Coordinates of C-alpha atoms in Angstrom, one line a residue:
I1 CA 0.0 0.0 0.0
V2 CA 1.4 3.3 -1.1
G3 CA -1.3 5.6 0.2
V4 CA -4.9 6.3 0.8
V5 CA -7.3 8.4 -1.1
G6 CA -10.4 9.9 0.6
V7 CA -13.3 11.6 -0.9
G8 CA -15.6 13.9 1.1
Q9 CA -18.7 15.9 0.5
D10 CA -20.1 18.8 2.4
I11 CA -23.6 17.7 3.5
S12 CA -24.2 20.7 5.8
A13 CA -27.1 22.1 3.7
R14 CA -28.8 18.7 3.6
K15 CA -28.4 18.3 7.4
N16 CA -29.8 21.8 8.0
A17 CA -32.8 21.0 5.8
E18 CA -33.4 17.7 7.7
T19 CA -33.3 19.6 11.0
R20 CA -35.8 22.2 9.7
V21 CA -38.2 19.5 8.5
S22 CA -37.9 17.7 11.8
M23 CA -38.6 20.9 13.7
L24 CA -41.6 21.6 11.5
A25 CA -43.0 18.1 12.1
A26 CA -42.6 18.6 15.8
D27 CA -44.4 22.0 15.7
L28 CA -47.3 20.4 13.7
R29 CA -47.5 17.5 16.2
L30 CA -47.7 20.1 19.1
L31 CA -50.3 22.1 17.2
I32 CA -52.5 19.0 16.8
D33 CA -51.9 17.7 20.3
S34 CA -52.6 21.0 22.0
A35 CA -55.6 22.1 20.0
N36 CA -58.7 23.0 22.0
A37 CA -60.8 20.7 19.9
P38 CA -60.9 16.9 19.5
I39 CA -59.0 15.8 16.4
I40 CA -59.6 12.2 15.3
G41 CA -58.1 10.5 12.3
I42 CA -58.8 7.2 10.7
D43 CA -57.1 5.3 7.9
A44 CA -58.8 3.9 4.8
F45 CA -60.0 0.9 6.8
G46 CA -61.7 2.9 9.5
C47 CA -59.0 2.4 12.1
V48 CA -57.9 5.3 14.4
N49 CA -54.5 6.7 13.5
E50 CA -54.8 10.2 15.1
W51 CA -56.1 11.1 18.5
N52 CA -55.2 14.4 20.1
N53 CA -55.1 15.4 23.8
K54 CA -58.6 17.0 23.7
A55 CA -60.1 13.8 22.2
A56 CA -58.4 11.9 25.1
E57 CA -59.8 14.4 27.6
I58 CA -63.3 14.2 26.4
T59 CA -63.5 10.4 25.9
G60 CA -61.2 9.2 28.7
Y61 CA -59.3 7.1 26.2
A62 CA -55.5 7.7 25.8
K63 CA -54.1 7.7 22.3
D64 CA -52.3 4.4 22.8
E65 CA -55.6 2.8 23.8
V66 CA -57.4 3.8 20.6
V67 CA -54.8 3.8 17.8
G68 CA -55.5 0.7 15.6
C69 CA -59.1 0.3 16.9
Y70 CA -62.1 0.6 14.6
L71 CA -63.7 4.0 15.3
V72 CA -67.3 3.1 14.5
R73 CA -67.3 -0.5 15.7
D74 CA -65.5 0.2 19.0
F75 CA -66.7 3.7 20.1
I76 CA -70.0 4.6 18.4
I77 CA -73.3 3.5 19.9
D78 CA -75.3 1.0 17.8
E79 CA -78.1 3.3 16.6
Y80 CA -75.5 5.8 15.1
K81 CA -73.0 3.3 13.6
T82 CA -74.6 3.5 10.1
A83 CA -74.8 7.3 10.0
V84 CA -71.3 7.8 11.3
N85 CA -70.0 5.1 8.9
G86 CA -71.7 7.0 6.1
V87 CA -69.9 10.3 7.1
L88 CA -66.6 8.5 7.2
H89 CA -67.1 6.8 3.8
K90 CA -68.1 10.2 2.2
A91 CA -64.8 11.7 3.5
L92 CA -62.9 8.7 2.1
E93 CA -64.6 9.4 -1.2
G94 CA -63.6 13.1 -1.1
S95 CA -66.8 14.7 0.2
E96 CA -66.7 16.8 3.4
T97 CA -69.3 16.8 6.1
D98 CA -69.9 19.8 8.3
N99 CA -71.5 19.9 11.7
F100 CA -72.4 16.2 12.0
E101 CA -73.7 15.5 15.5
F102 CA -73.3 12.1 17.1
P103 CA -73.0 10.5 20.5
F104 CA -69.6 8.9 21.5
V105 CA -69.2 6.4 24.2
T106 CA -66.5 7.4 26.7
K107 CA -64.3 5.0 28.6
S108 CA -66.5 5.3 31.6
G109 CA -69.5 4.3 29.5
E110 CA -71.0 7.8 29.4
R111 CA -72.5 9.3 26.3
V112 CA -71.0 12.6 25.0
E113 CA -72.3 14.5 22.1
I114 CA -69.7 15.5 19.5
L115 CA -70.2 17.9 16.6
L116 CA -67.8 16.9 13.9
N117 CA -66.4 18.3 10.7
A118 CA -64.9 15.5 8.6
T119 CA -62.7 15.8 5.6
K120 CA -60.4 13.5 3.5
R121 CA -56.8 13.0 4.4
T122 CA -54.4 12.7 1.4
D123 CA -50.8 11.7 0.9
R124 CA -48.3 13.7 -1.0
E125 CA -49.6 12.5 -4.4
G126 CA -53.1 13.5 -3.5
K127 CA -54.4 9.9 -3.0
I128 CA -57.0 9.7 -0.2
V129 CA -55.6 7.7 2.6
G130 CA -58.0 8.4 5.4
M131 CA -60.2 10.9 7.1
V132 CA -59.6 13.6 9.7
G133 CA -62.3 15.0 11.9
V134 CA -62.2 18.1 14.0
G135 CA -65.0 18.4 16.4
Q136 CA -66.3 19.9 19.7
D137 CA -67.9 18.5 22.7
I138 CA -71.5 19.9 22.8

């Protein structure tokens, strides 16, 4: 061996961009979690994938208790399952629903009335991947 050749590249700009993206994601997470309204998301199969602190406060269910559960099957009273399912399916097809009122069963078995605005959730390519609902406890 006569010597060693090394090649380097300045990746400072890329690292700075990654840091900014990471900080933005953390800011958005904080915005969702600290919102003074329940924010609930479901995937295309109806499973919960978003549950902010206000949703947890109103329902008594922590996020880790509901993520992966079926929203309609597990948390909506029987006489409203069809109507709520219809709202979710409309959102998954791209149609928004405003001011939809429905009862939600809390962890303690109580019934709380939620007023929900539901809209589609899309990925970067615009494909519908779920629904997000922003509501209020009425």
